[in-house]
Amino acid sequence: MFGQRAHFALFAPEKIPYAIERYTKETERLYGVLEQRLKQQKYLCGDEYSIVDIAHWGWIYTAKRMGFSFDQFSSLIPWHDQIAERPAVQKGIQVPGPLPF
């Protein structure tokens, strides 16, 4: 869903309002699911950093870099920023090269 939102909102040669609205609403719903988890615990599956955080962090990182708003998700950005500070994450986002935006 996150990739579809980015595709239709930013990269599709033809702007299709239905697709942009559909995927925007769905990703915002999913951000809400993540938000609720992070209000209850430090990471998505509890108190330990896991593959679940790794899998979701990349989508949030990309969306944040593309300018999507997270204003209504007060727990999501601190979680994102905390993971972004990890040395392995800093190294990983440089492979194969930084995002072009």
JSON list of C-alpha atoms in Angstrom, two decimals:
[
{"chain": "A", "resi": 1, "resn": "MET", "atom": "CA", "xyz": [0.00, 0.00, 0.00]},
{"chain": "A", "resi": 2, "resn": "PHE", "atom": "CA", "xyz": [2.82, 2.40, 0.85]},
{"chain": "A", "resi": 3, "resn": "GLY", "atom": "CA", "xyz": [4.44, 1.81, -2.53]},
{"chain": "A", "resi": 4, "resn": "GLN", "atom": "CA", "xyz": [1.15, 2.26, -4.37]},
{"chain": "A", "resi": 5, "resn": "ARG", "atom": "CA", "xyz": [0.58, 5.57, -2.62]},
{"chain": "A", "resi": 6, "resn": "ALA", "atom": "CA", "xyz": [4.00, 6.81, -3.62]},
{"chain": "A", "resi": 7, "resn": "HIS", "atom": "CA", "xyz": [3.57, 5.61, -7.18]},
{"chain": "A", "resi": 8, "resn": "PHE", "atom": "CA", "xyz": [0.20, 7.23, -7.82]},
{"chain": "A", "resi": 9, "resn": "ALA", "atom": "CA", "xyz": [0.84, 10.40, -5.81]},
{"chain": "A", "resi": 10, "resn": "LEU", "atom": "CA", "xyz": [4.36, 11.13, -7.03]},
{"chain": "A", "resi": 11, "resn": "PHE", "atom": "CA", "xyz": [5.54, 9.06, -9.97]},
{"chain": "A", "resi": 12, "resn": "ALA", "atom": "CA", "xyz": [2.62, 8.05, -12.19]},
{"chain": "A", "resi": 13, "resn": "PRO", "atom": "CA", "xyz": [2.67, 9.93, -15.48]},
{"chain": "A", "resi": 14, "resn": "GLU", "atom": "CA", "xyz": [-1.11, 10.32, -15.25]},
{"chain": "A", "resi": 15, "resn": "LYS", "atom": "CA", "xyz": [-2.58, 11.61, -12.00]},
{"chain": "A", "resi": 16, "resn": "ILE", "atom": "CA", "xyz": [-5.57, 9.42, -11.23]},
{"chain": "A", "resi": 17, "resn": "PRO", "atom": "CA", "xyz": [-7.55, 11.03, -8.39]},
{"chain": "A", "resi": 18, "resn": "TYR", "atom": "CA", "xyz": [-9.33, 7.78, -7.46]},
{"chain": "A", "resi": 19, "resn": "ALA", "atom": "CA", "xyz": [-6.02, 5.89, -7.07]},
{"chain": "A", "resi": 20, "resn": "ILE", "atom": "CA", "xyz": [-4.35, 8.71, -5.15]},
{"chain": "A", "resi": 21, "resn": "GLU", "atom": "CA", "xyz": [-7.30, 8.98, -2.76]},
{"chain": "A", "resi": 22, "resn": "ARG", "atom": "CA", "xyz": [-7.65, 5.21, -2.32]},
{"chain": "A", "resi": 23, "resn": "TYR", "atom": "CA", "xyz": [-4.01, 4.58, -1.48]},
{"chain": "A", "resi": 24, "resn": "THR", "atom": "CA", "xyz": [-3.67, 7.72, 0.61]},
{"chain": "A", "resi": 25, "resn": "LYS", "atom": "CA", "xyz": [-6.61, 6.68, 2.78]},
{"chain": "A", "resi": 26, "resn": "GLU", "atom": "CA", "xyz": [-5.33, 3.11, 3.09]},
{"chain": "A", "resi": 27, "resn": "THR", "atom": "CA", "xyz": [-1.80, 4.12, 4.05]},
{"chain": "A", "resi": 28, "resn": "GLU", "atom": "CA", "xyz": [-3.11, 6.61, 6.57]},
{"chain": "A", "resi": 29, "resn": "ARG", "atom": "CA", "xyz": [-5.22, 3.81, 8.06]},
{"chain": "A", "resi": 30, "resn": "LEU", "atom": "CA", "xyz": [-2.09, 1.67, 8.26]},
{"chain": "A", "resi": 31, "resn": "TYR", "atom": "CA", "xyz": [-0.11, 4.52, 9.83]},
{"chain": "A", "resi": 32, "resn": "GLY", "atom": "CA", "xyz": [-2.88, 4.57, 12.43]},
{"chain": "A", "resi": 33, "resn": "VAL", "atom": "CA", "xyz": [-2.40, 0.86, 13.13]},
{"chain": "A", "resi": 34, "resn": "LEU", "atom": "CA", "xyz": [1.33, 1.41, 13.63]},
{"chain": "A", "resi": 35, "resn": "GLU", "atom": "CA", "xyz": [0.60, 4.47, 15.76]},
{"chain": "A", "resi": 36, "resn": "GLN", "atom": "CA", "xyz": [-1.64, 2.48, 18.11]},
{"chain": "A", "resi": 37, "resn": "ARG", "atom": "CA", "xyz": [1.04, -0.17, 18.57]},
{"chain": "A", "resi": 38, "resn": "LEU", "atom": "CA", "xyz": [3.68, 2.45, 19.30]},
{"chain": "A", "resi": 39, "resn": "LYS", "atom": "CA", "xyz": [1.51, 4.21, 21.87]},
{"chain": "A", "resi": 40, "resn": "GLN", "atom": "CA", "xyz": [1.59, 0.97, 23.87]},
{"chain": "A", "resi": 41, "resn": "GLN", "atom": "CA", "xyz": [5.19, -0.12, 23.45]},
{"chain": "A", "resi": 42, "resn": "LYS", "atom": "CA", "xyz": [8.64, 0.97, 22.31]},
{"chain": "A", "resi": 43, "resn": "TYR", "atom": "CA", "xyz": [8.73, -1.12, 19.12]},
{"chain": "A", "resi": 44, "resn": "LEU", "atom": "CA", "xyz": [6.04, -2.67, 16.93]},
{"chain": "A", "resi": 45, "resn": "CYS", "atom": "CA", "xyz": [6.24, -6.08, 18.61]},
{"chain": "A", "resi": 46, "resn": "GLY", "atom": "CA", "xyz": [7.15, -5.05, 22.13]},
{"chain": "A", "resi": 47, "resn": "ASP", "atom": "CA", "xyz": [10.20, -3.74, 23.91]},
{"chain": "A", "resi": 48, "resn": "GLU", "atom": "CA", "xyz": [12.77, -5.23, 21.53]},
{"chain": "A", "resi": 49, "resn": "TYR", "atom": "CA", "xyz": [13.78, -4.00, 18.07]},
{"chain": "A", "resi": 50, "resn": "SER", "atom": "CA", "xyz": [12.87, -6.71, 15.55]},
{"chain": "A", "resi": 51, "resn": "ILE", "atom": "CA", "xyz": [12.54, -7.59, 11.89]},
{"chain": "A", "resi": 52, "resn": "VAL", "atom": "CA", "xyz": [9.01, -6.15, 12.03]},
{"chain": "A", "resi": 53, "resn": "ASP", "atom": "CA", "xyz": [10.44, -2.71, 12.81]},
{"chain": "A", "resi": 54, "resn": "ILE", "atom": "CA", "xyz": [13.03, -3.12, 10.07]},
{"chain": "A", "resi": 55, "resn": "ALA", "atom": "CA", "xyz": [10.38, -4.07, 7.51]},
{"chain": "A", "resi": 56, "resn": "HIS", "atom": "CA", "xyz": [8.11, -1.14, 8.34]},
{"chain": "A", "resi": 57, "resn": "TRP", "atom": "CA", "xyz": [10.76, 1.48, 8.97]},
{"chain": "A", "resi": 58, "resn": "GLY", "atom": "CA", "xyz": [11.86, 1.60, 5.33]},
{"chain": "A", "resi": 59, "resn": "TRP", "atom": "CA", "xyz": [8.37, 2.50, 4.17]},
{"chain": "A", "resi": 60, "resn": "ILE", "atom": "CA", "xyz": [8.03, 5.25, 6.75]},
{"chain": "A", "resi": 61, "resn": "TYR", "atom": "CA", "xyz": [11.52, 6.54, 5.95]},
{"chain": "A", "resi": 62, "resn": "THR", "atom": "CA", "xyz": [10.71, 6.71, 2.25]},
{"chain": "A", "resi": 63, "resn": "ALA", "atom": "CA", "xyz": [7.30, 8.33, 2.80]},
{"chain": "A", "resi": 64, "resn": "LYS", "atom": "CA", "xyz": [8.77, 10.90, 5.19]},
{"chain": "A", "resi": 65, "resn": "ARG", "atom": "CA", "xyz": [11.50, 11.75, 2.67]},
{"chain": "A", "resi": 66, "resn": "MET", "atom": "CA", "xyz": [8.84, 12.17, -0.03]},
{"chain": "A", "resi": 67, "resn": "GLY", "atom": "CA", "xyz": [7.01, 14.72, 2.07]},
{"chain": "A", "resi": 68, "resn": "PHE", "atom": "CA", "xyz": [4.00, 12.75, 3.25]},
{"chain": "A", "resi": 69, "resn": "SER", "atom": "CA", "xyz": [2.59, 14.18, 6.46]},
{"chain": "A", "resi": 70, "resn": "PHE", "atom": "CA", "xyz": [2.79, 12.37, 9.76]},
{"chain": "A", "resi": 71, "resn": "ASP", "atom": "CA", "xyz": [1.43, 15.26, 11.85]},
{"chain": "A", "resi": 72, "resn": "GLN", "atom": "CA", "xyz": [-1.44, 13.23, 13.27]},
{"chain": "A", "resi": 73, "resn": "PHE", "atom": "CA", "xyz": [0.81, 10.31, 14.27]},
{"chain": "A", "resi": 74, "resn": "SER", "atom": "CA", "xyz": [2.65, 11.52, 17.36]},
{"chain": "A", "resi": 75, "resn": "SER", "atom": "CA", "xyz": [4.29, 8.16, 18.14]},
{"chain": "A", "resi": 76, "resn": "LEU", "atom": "CA", "xyz": [5.34, 7.20, 14.64]},
{"chain": "A", "resi": 77, "resn": "ILE", "atom": "CA", "xyz": [7.98, 9.86, 13.99]},
{"chain": "A", "resi": 78, "resn": "PRO", "atom": "CA", "xyz": [9.86, 9.42, 17.31]},
{"chain": "A", "resi": 79, "resn": "TRP", "atom": "CA", "xyz": [9.96, 5.67, 16.57]},
{"chain": "A", "resi": 80, "resn": "HIS", "atom": "CA", "xyz": [11.23, 6.42, 13.05]},
{"chain": "A", "resi": 81, "resn": "ASP", "atom": "CA", "xyz": [13.85, 8.87, 14.30]},
{"chain": "A", "resi": 82, "resn": "GLN", "atom": "CA", "xyz": [15.10, 6.52, 17.01]},
{"chain": "A", "resi": 83, "resn": "ILE", "atom": "CA", "xyz": [15.61, 3.72, 14.49]},
{"chain": "A", "resi": 84, "resn": "ALA", "atom": "CA", "xyz": [17.21, 6.13, 12.00]},
{"chain": "A", "resi": 85, "resn": "GLU", "atom": "CA", "xyz": [19.96, 6.84, 14.54]},
{"chain": "A", "resi": 86, "resn": "ARG", "atom": "CA", "xyz": [21.08, 3.21, 14.68]},
{"chain": "A", "resi": 87, "resn": "PRO", "atom": "CA", "xyz": [24.54, 2.81, 13.10]},
{"chain": "A", "resi": 88, "resn": "ALA", "atom": "CA", "xyz": [23.50, -0.17, 10.97]},
{"chain": "A", "resi": 89, "resn": "VAL", "atom": "CA", "xyz": [20.49, 1.76, 9.65]},
{"chain": "A", "resi": 90, "resn": "GLN", "atom": "CA", "xyz": [22.69, 4.76, 8.83]},
{"chain": "A", "resi": 91, "resn": "LYS", "atom": "CA", "xyz": [24.99, 2.46, 6.90]},
{"chain": "A", "resi": 92, "resn": "GLY", "atom": "CA", "xyz": [22.13, 0.60, 5.21]},
{"chain": "A", "resi": 93, "resn": "ILE", "atom": "CA", "xyz": [20.39, 3.67, 3.80]},
{"chain": "A", "resi": 94, "resn": "GLN", "atom": "CA", "xyz": [23.53, 4.44, 1.82]},
{"chain": "A", "resi": 95, "resn": "VAL", "atom": "CA", "xyz": [23.33, 1.15, -0.13]},
{"chain": "A", "resi": 96, "resn": "PRO", "atom": "CA", "xyz": [23.27, 1.21, -3.12]},
{"chain": "A", "resi": 97, "resn": "GLY", "atom": "CA", "xyz": [23.06, 4.99, -2.76]},
{"chain": "A", "resi": 98, "resn": "PRO", "atom": "CA", "xyz": [20.98, 7.57, -0.94]},
{"chain": "A", "resi": 99, "resn": "LEU", "atom": "CA", "xyz": [17.47, 8.24, -2.20]},
{"chain": "A", "resi": 100, "resn": "PRO", "atom": "CA", "xyz": [17.48, 10.93, -4.87]},
{"chain": "A", "resi": 101, "resn": "PHE", "atom": "CA", "xyz": [15.07, 13.25, -3.02]}
]
